[in-house]
């Protein structure tokens, strides 16, 4: 009987060990599947990080290019502003010169007009054919 009971105990133990082995194999498969999915996720995230870095580098370089373009445009606009201001100053100087010329021209016309009037007065006093002779004319 001892052998039979020992045999029965060993069979139970073997049966129990087989079920434990099956459970371990099942757990091992599920762990392998989870590990495989985790590795796939890691690879996916690695590729996403690499893509992000690549985009980031591209964005940074394009931002650098855009910044250079803006700086160049700003420089051109400042140059245009300086040119416009210089042209405006020259126009203001020309306007001032023209105003002075106009004043001189008006003064010259006034002087001509005054000179003509003065000559008329002198002619009137010296002309013997004039009706209203002054005493000065008759003396001369």
Steps between C-alpha positions, in 0.01 A plus 500: 500500500776738570620479146156553364435796722844635418428440131166676534669789682765523233236494226317781677824688534583445132152610407535802721844577355364465143225748576760731654717459187196581281428805708863604480503447122176698471640778718823487303311536169292788632815665639673451164201656323499794742875535459465489122227769510711708737802471268282599205377800697857593592603480133196703401582767758867499397401563140260774615777664703739481205236646270429776753871578531532505123201731469630712783837534326326581173274750674797658670691528175195635320444744788862605462448552128178690559672715764781576254244593235319728745828659607592561136155646428523721808841622389360581154204685651730700729713590196188608311392706801840670513486566125149644531603722789805620308280572196250679721778717650625586151148591391460722807830670417386548140170643623688744723725600209196550277331710769811719528516529121133597495560765766799633307297501179216689670748742652660546159159568343419748774836666446437512124153643561641758743779584261253546214281721715803698607606538135152615412518757775837614380381510140194698601711755680758532220269480204423852367179384330334419825218727615566525865850628516656541830720784588792270504446413131499858393821565679674211336 
